[in-house]
Tab-separated table of C-alpha atoms and ligand atoms in Angstrom:
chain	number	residue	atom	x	y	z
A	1	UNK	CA	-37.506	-26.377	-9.654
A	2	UNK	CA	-39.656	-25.335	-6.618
A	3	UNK	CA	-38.378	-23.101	-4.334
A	4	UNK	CA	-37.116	-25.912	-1.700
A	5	UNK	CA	-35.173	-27.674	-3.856
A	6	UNK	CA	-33.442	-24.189	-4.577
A	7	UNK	CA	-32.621	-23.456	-1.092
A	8	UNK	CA	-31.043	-26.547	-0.683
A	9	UNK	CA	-28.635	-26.213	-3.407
A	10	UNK	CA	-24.866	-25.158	-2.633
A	11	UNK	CA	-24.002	-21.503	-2.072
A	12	UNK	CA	-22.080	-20.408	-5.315
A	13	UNK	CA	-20.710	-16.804	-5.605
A	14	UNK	CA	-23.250	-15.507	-8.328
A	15	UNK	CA	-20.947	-13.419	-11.471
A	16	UNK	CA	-20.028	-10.392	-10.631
A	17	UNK	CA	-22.288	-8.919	-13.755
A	18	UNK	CA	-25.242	-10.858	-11.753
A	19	UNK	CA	-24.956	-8.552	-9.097
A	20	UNK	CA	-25.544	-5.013	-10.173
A	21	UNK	CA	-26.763	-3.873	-6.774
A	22	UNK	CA	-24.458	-4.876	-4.638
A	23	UNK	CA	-23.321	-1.114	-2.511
A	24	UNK	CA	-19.808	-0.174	-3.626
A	25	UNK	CA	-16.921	-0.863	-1.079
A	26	UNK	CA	-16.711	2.599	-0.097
A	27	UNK	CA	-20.132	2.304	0.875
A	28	UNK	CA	-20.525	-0.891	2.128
A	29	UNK	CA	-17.041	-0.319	4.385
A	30	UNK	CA	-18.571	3.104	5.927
A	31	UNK	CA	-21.677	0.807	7.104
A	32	UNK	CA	-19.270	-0.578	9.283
A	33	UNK	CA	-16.975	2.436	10.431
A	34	UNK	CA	-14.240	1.028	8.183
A	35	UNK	CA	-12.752	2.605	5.222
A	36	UNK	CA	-11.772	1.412	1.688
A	37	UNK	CA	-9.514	3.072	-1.077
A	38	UNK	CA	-6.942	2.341	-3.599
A	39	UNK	CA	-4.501	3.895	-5.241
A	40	UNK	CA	-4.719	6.271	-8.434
A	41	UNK	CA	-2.542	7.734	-10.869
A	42	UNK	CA	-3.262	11.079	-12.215
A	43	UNK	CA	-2.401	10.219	-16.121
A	44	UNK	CA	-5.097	7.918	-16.617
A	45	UNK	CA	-7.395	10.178	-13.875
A	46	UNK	CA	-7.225	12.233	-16.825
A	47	UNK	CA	-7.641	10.024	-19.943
A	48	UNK	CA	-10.219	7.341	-18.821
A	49	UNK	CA	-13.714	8.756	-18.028
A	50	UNK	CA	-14.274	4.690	-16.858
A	51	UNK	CA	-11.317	4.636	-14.633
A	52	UNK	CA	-12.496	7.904	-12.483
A	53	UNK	CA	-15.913	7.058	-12.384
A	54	UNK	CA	-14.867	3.454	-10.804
A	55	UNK	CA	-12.681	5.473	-8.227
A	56	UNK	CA	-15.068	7.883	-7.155
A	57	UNK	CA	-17.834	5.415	-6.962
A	58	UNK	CA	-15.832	2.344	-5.255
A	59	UNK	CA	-13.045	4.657	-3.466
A	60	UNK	CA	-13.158	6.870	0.380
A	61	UNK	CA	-9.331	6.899	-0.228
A	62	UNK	CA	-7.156	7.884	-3.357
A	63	UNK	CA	-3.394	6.998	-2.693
A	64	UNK	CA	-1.313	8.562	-5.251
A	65	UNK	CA	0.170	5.791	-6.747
A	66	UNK	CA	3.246	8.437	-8.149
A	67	UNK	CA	2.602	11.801	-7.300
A	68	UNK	CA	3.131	11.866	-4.224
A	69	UNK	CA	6.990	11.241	-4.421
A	70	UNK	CA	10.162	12.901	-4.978
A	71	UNK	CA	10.411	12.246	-8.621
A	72	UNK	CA	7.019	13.649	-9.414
A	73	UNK	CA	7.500	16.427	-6.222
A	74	UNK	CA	11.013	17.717	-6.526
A	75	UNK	CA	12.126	16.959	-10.329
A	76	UNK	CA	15.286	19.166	-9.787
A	77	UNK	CA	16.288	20.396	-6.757
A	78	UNK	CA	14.357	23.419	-5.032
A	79	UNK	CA	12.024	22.991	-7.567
A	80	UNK	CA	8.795	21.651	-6.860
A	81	UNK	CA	5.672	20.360	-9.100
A	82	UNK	CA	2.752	19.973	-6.943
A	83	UNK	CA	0.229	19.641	-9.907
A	84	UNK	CA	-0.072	15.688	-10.278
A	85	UNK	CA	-0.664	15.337	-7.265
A	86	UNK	CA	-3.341	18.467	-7.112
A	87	UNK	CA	-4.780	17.153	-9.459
A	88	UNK	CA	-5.793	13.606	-7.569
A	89	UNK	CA	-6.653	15.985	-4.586
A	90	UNK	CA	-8.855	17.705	-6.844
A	91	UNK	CA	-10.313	14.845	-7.569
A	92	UNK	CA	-10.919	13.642	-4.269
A	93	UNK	CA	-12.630	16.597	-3.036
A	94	UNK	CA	-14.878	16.084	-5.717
A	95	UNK	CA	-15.994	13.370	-4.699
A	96	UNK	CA	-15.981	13.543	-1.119
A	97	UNK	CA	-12.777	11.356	-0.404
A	98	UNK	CA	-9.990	11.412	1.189
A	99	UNK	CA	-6.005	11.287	0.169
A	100	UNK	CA	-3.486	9.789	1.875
A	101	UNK	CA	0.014	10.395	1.142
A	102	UNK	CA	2.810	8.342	0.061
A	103	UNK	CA	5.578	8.253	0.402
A	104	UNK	CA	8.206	10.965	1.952
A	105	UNK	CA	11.505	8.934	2.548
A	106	UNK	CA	12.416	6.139	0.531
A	107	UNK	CA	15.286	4.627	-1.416
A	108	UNK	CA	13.642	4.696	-4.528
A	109	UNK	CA	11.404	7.000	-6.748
A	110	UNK	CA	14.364	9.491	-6.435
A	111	UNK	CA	14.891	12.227	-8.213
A	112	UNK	CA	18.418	11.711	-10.424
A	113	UNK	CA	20.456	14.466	-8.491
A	114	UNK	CA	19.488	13.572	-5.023
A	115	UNK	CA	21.462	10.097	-4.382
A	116	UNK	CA	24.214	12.930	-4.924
A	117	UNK	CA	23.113	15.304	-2.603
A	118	UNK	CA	22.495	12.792	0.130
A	119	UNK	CA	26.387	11.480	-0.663
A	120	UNK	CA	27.410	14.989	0.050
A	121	UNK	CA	27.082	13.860	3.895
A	122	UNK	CA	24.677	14.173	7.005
A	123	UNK	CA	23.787	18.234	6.733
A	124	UNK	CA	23.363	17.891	3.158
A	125	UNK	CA	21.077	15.021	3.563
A	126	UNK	CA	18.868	16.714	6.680
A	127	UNK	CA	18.920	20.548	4.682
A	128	UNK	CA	17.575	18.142	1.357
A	129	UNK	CA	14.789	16.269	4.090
A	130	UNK	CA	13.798	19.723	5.922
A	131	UNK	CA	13.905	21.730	2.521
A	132	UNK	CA	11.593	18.954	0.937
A	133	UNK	CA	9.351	18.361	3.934
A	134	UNK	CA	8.768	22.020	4.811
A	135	UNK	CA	7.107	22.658	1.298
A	136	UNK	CA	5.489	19.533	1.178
A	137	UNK	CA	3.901	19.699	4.583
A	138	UNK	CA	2.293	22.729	4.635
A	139	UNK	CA	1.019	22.869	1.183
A	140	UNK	CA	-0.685	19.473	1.749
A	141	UNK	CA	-1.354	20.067	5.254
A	142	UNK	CA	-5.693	20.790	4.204
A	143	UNK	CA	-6.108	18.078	2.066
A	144	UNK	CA	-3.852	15.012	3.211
A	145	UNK	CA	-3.868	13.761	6.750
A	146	UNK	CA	-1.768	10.742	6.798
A	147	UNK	CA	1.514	10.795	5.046
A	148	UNK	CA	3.640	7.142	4.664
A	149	UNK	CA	6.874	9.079	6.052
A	150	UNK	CA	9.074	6.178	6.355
A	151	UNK	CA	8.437	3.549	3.206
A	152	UNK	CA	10.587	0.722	3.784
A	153	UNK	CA	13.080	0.544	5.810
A	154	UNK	CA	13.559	-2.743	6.764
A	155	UNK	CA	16.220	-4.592	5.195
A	156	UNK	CA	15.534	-8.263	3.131
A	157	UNK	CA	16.382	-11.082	5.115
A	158	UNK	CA	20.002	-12.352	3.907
A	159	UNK	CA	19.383	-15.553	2.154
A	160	UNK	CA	18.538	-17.555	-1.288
A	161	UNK	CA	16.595	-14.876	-2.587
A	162	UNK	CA	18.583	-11.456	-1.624
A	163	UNK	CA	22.370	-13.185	-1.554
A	164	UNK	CA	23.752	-9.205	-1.380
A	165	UNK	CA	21.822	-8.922	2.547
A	166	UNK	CA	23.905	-7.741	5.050
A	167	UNK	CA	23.233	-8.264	8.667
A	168	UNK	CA	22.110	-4.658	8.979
A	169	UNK	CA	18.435	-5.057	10.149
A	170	UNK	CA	18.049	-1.887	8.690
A	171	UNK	CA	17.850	-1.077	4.883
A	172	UNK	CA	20.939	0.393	3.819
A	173	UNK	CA	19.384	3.228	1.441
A	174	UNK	CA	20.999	6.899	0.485
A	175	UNK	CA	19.141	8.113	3.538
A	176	UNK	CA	20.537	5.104	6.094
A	177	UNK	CA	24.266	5.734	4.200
A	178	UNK	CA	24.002	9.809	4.576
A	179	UNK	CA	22.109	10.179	8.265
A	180	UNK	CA	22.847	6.662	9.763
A	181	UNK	CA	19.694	4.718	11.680
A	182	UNK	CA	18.607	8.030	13.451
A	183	UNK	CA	16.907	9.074	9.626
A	184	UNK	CA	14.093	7.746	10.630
A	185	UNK	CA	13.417	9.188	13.936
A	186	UNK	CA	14.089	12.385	12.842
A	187	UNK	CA	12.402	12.384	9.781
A	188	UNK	CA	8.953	11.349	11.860
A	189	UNK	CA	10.130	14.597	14.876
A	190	UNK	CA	10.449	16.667	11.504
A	191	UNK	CA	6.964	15.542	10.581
A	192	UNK	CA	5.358	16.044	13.966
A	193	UNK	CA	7.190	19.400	14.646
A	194	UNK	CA	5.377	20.994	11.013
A	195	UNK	CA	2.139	19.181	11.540
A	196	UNK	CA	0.859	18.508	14.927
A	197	UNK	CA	-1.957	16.362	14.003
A	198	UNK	CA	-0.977	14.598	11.054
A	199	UNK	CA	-1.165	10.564	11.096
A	200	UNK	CA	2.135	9.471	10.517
A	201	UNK	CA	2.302	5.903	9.228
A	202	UNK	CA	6.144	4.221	8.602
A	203	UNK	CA	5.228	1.432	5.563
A	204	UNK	CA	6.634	-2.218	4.744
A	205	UNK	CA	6.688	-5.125	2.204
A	206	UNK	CA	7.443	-8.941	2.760
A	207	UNK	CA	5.771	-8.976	6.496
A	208	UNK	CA	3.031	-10.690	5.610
A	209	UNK	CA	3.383	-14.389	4.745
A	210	UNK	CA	4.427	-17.737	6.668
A	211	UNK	CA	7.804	-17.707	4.898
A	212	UNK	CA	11.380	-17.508	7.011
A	213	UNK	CA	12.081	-14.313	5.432
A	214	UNK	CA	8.742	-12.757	6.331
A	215	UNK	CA	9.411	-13.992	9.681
A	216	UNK	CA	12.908	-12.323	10.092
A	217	UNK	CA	11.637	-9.025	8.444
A	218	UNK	CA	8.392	-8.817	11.068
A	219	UNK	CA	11.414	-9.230	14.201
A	220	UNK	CA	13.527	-6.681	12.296
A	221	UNK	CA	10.504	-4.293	12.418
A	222	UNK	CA	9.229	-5.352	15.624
A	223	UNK	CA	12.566	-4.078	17.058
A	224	UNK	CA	12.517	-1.235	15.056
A	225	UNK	CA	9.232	0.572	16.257
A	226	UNK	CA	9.974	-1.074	19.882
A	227	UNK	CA	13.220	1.265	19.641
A	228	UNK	CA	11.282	3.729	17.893
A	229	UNK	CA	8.458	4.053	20.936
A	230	UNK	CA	11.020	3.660	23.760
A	231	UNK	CA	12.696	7.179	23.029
A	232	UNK	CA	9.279	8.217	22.128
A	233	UNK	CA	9.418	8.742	18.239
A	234	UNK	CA	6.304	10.164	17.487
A	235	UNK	CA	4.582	7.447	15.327
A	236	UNK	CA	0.871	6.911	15.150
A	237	UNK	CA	0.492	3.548	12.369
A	238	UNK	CA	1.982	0.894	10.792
A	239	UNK	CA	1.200	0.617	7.267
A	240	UNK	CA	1.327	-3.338	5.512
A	241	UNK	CA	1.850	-3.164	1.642
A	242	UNK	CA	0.469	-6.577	2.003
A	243	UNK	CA	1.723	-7.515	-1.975
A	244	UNK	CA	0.564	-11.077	-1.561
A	245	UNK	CA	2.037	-14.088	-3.385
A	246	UNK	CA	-0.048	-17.096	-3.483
A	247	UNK	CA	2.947	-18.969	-3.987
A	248	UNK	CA	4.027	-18.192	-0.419
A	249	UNK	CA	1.883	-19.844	2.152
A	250	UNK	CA	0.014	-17.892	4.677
A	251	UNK	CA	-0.588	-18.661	8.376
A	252	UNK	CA	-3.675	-16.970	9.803
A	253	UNK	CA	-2.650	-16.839	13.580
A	254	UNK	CA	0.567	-16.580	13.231
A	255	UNK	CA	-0.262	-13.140	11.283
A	256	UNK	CA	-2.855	-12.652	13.581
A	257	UNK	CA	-0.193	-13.015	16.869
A	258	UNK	CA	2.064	-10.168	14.669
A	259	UNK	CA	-0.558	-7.708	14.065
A	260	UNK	CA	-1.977	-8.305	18.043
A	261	UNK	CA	1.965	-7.386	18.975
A	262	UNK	CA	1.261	-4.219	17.043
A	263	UNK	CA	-1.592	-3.140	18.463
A	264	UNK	CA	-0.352	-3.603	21.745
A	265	UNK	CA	2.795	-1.128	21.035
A	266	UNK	CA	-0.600	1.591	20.428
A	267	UNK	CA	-0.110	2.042	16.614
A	268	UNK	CA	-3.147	1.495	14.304
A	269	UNK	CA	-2.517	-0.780	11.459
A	270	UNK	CA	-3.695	-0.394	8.075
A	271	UNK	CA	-3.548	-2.579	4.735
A	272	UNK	CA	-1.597	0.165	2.657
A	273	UNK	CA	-1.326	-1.591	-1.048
A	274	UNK	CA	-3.074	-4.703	-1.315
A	275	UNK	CA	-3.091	-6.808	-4.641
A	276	UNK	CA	-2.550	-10.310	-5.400
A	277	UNK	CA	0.211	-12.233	-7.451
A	278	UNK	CA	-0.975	-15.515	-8.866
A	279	UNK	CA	0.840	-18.859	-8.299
A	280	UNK	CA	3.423	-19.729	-11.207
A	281	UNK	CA	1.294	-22.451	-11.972
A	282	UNK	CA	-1.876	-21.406	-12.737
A	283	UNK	CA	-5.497	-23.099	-12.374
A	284	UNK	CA	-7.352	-24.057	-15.256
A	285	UNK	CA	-9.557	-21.484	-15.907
A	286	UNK	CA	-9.895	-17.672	-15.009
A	287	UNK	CA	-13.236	-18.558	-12.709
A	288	UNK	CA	-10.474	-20.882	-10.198
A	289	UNK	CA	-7.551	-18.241	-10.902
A	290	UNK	CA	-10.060	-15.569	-9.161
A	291	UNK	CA	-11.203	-18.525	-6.776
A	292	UNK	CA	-7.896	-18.256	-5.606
A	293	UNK	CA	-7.204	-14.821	-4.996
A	294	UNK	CA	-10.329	-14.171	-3.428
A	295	UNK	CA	-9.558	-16.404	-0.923
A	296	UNK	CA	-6.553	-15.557	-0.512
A	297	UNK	CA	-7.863	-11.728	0.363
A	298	UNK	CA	-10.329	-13.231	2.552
A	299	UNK	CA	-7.833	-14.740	4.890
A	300	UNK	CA	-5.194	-11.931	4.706
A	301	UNK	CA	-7.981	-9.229	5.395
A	302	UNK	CA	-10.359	-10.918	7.680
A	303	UNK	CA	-7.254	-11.732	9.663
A	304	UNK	CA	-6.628	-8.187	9.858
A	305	UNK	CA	-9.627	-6.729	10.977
A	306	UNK	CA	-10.136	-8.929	13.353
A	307	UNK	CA	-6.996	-7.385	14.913
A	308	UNK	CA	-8.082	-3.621	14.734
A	309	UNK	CA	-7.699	-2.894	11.377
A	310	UNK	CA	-9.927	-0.596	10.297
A	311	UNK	CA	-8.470	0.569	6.490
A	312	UNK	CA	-8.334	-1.860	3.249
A	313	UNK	CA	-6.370	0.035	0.446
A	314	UNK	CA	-5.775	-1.719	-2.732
A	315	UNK	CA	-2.886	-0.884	-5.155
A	316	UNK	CA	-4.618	-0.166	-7.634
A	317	UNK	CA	-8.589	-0.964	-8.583
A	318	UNK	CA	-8.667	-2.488	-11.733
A	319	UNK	CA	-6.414	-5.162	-13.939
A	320	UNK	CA	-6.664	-2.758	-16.502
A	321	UNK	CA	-3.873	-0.495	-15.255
A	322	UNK	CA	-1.929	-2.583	-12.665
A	323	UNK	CA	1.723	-3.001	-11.822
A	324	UNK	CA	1.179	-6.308	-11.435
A	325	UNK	CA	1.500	-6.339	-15.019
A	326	UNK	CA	2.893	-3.497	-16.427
A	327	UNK	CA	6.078	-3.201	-14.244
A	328	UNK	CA	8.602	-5.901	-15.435
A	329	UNK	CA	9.666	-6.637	-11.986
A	330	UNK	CA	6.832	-7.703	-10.804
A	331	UNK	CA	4.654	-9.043	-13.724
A	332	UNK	CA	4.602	-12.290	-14.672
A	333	UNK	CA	7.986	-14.391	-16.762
A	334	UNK	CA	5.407	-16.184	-18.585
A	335	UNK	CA	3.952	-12.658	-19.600
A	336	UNK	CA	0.119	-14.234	-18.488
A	337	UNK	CA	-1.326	-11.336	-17.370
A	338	UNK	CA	-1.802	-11.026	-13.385
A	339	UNK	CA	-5.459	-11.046	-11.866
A	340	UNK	CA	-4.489	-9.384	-8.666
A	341	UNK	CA	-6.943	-6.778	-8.388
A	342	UNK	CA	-10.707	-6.242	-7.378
A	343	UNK	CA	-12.498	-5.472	-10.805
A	344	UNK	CA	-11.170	-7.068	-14.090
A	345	UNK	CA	-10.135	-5.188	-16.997
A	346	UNK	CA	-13.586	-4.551	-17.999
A	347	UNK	CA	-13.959	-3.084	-14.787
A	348	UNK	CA	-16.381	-5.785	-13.417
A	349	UNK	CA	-16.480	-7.080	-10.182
A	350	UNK	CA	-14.766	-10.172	-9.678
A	351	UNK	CA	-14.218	-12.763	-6.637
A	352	UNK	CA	-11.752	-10.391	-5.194
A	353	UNK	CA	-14.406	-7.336	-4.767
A	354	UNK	CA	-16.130	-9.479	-2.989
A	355	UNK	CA	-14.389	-10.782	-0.696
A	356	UNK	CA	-13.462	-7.276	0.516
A	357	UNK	CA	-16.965	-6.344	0.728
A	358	UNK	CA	-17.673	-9.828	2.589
A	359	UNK	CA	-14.406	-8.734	5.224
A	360	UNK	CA	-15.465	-5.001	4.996
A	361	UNK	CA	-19.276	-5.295	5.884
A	362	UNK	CA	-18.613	-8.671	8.474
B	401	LIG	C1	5.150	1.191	-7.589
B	401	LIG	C2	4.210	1.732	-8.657
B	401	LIG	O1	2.985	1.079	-8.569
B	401	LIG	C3	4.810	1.473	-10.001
B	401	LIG	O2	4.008	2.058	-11.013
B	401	LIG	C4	6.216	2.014	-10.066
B	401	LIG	O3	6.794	1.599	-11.260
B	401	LIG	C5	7.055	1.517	-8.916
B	401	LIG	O4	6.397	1.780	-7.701
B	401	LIG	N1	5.848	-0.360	-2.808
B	401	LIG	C6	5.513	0.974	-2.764
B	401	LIG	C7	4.935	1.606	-3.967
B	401	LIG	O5	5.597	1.582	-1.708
B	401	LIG	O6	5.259	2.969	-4.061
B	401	LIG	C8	5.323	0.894	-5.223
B	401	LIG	O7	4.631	1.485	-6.314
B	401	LIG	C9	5.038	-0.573	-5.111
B	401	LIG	C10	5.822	-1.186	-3.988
């Protein structure tokens, strides 16, 4: 074939194993003062010399994807294990990253004995959140520098799917029941008061597609950081799990309109936990399932940069060791393992990776 009749044929995304030197995303995001990570778990860290080197090489930011929590932090009460989580610092200074943390309020992840503290009443609950954040704080105060202080607060729309929903706007967690609404504020003036210049970033689910649910969680939340910023709650980002279902639809500018109202309240948003569930109905082959996320992540992703956002994290890096398919909540009922990630369990690159690098580097 001469070389016109080449040109001339349709642009196909070449296999990922066809491109061996294409820049990582950490790389190719930094081109373009933007900054890619995912989160990591320190168990496999330790037992799969293929799993670190794919983090260090593709990753500016590790999330811990469980030490970071009060299960892993404060096992029993006043007693605190900072070593999982050391251990992903470790890593990350190794390597020349960065660690964000996540997550220091939120309903689940608990340690067993502190539902019962927090049902002991409000000065209970507020010694438990000043006791916990005045170790925490400090001792992470060199290495992290943007903690996910609030994770989820916003209660599920009442409806088909969550018949249990209250009207509360607001989730009704241990912390809501022991401290009322106000746990939030003063979990983020606790924050500020130990740590002057640390990014504090309140996270959320379910905000991100065209559904009616979606849509009353985003004016739950909307009201909640207008609120927030009125008595001037120190905040400085909104964090979007952005767990995408392609069997939800998604509407570009109506997203788009959402994240512009954020930006104009002066928070920064960033993608906090990105991965992909497929449609119940699969396509025919594993090249159109990947078709399909891919695109999916371009939308979602090009949408938000083009409204500020600056920071793509992924939940994870690899199908290999996903929650998409090892946590039964989430995985799939006909047990087809999920493709929601950017490299395949082979760690190799598929559609996904390159979407991101086409949104990180455009
Ligand atoms: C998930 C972990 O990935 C799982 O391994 C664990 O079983 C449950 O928690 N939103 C969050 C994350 O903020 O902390 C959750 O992580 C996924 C949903």
């Amino acid at each position: 074939m001469n070389r016109r009749a080449a040109l001339a044929l349709p642009v196909v995304a070449l296999p990922a194993q066809a491109q061996p030197n294409l820049a990582p995303l950490r790389q190719q995001a930094r081109a373009f003062g933007r900054a890619f990570g995912a989160a990591i778990r320190s168990e496999i860290l330790a037992q799969d010399a293929d799993y670190a080197r794919l983090f260090a090489t593709e990753a500016e930011i590790l999330v811990p994807e469980w030490e970071g929590k009060w299960e892993a932090l404060q096992p029993t009460e006043g007693t605190f294990d900072l070593a999982p989580l050391r251990s992903i610092i470790t890593a990350a200074h190794g390597h020349h990253q960065r660690v964000r943390g996540h997550a220091l309020v939120w309903h689940n992840a608990m340690p067993e004995w502190l539902p019962r503290r927090l049902a002991d009443g409000a000065s209970a609950a507020r010694a438990a959140l000043e006791t916990h954040f005045n170790t925490i704080l400090p001792a992470t105060r060199q290495a992290i520098r943007d903690w996910d202080v609030i994770n989820e607060p916003i209660a599920n729309a009442p409806g088909a799917d969550n018949p249990q929903a209250g009207p509360n706007p607001l989730r009704e967690s241990p912390w809501f029941r022991a401290l009322g609404p106000d746990y939030i504020e003063h979990a983020l003036r606790l924050a500020r008061s130990l740590d002057p210049t640390l990014r504090l970033t309140l996270n959320e689910y379910g905000i991100e597609e065209a559904t009616p649910d979606a849509e009353i969680k985003r004016n739950r939340l909307l009201a909640l950081l207008r609120r927030l910023l009125d008595r001037g709650t120190p905040l400085d980002a909104l964090g979007i799990q952005a767990h995408l279902q392609l069997r939800r639809p998604f509407d570009a500018q109506h997203f788009g309109r959402f994240l512009a109202e954020i930006r104009s309240m002066g928070l920064a948003i960033i993608i906090t936990e990105l991965d992909v569930r497929e449609a119940d109905q699969l396509p025919p082959d594993i090249t159109a399932r990947d078709n399909a996320v891919a695109q999916r992540v371009r939308e979602f992703c090009s949408t938000a940069t083009q409204a500020g956002c600056r920071t793509i994290i992924t939940w994870g890096l690899t199908d290999r060791h996903s929650w998409l398919t090892q946590d039964r909540d989430v995985a799939r009922r006909d047990n087809i393992p999920t493709r929601g990630l950017p490299f395949d369990t082979e760690l190799r690159r598929k559609p996904m990776w390159h979407a991101l690098a086409g949104v990180l580097s455009g």
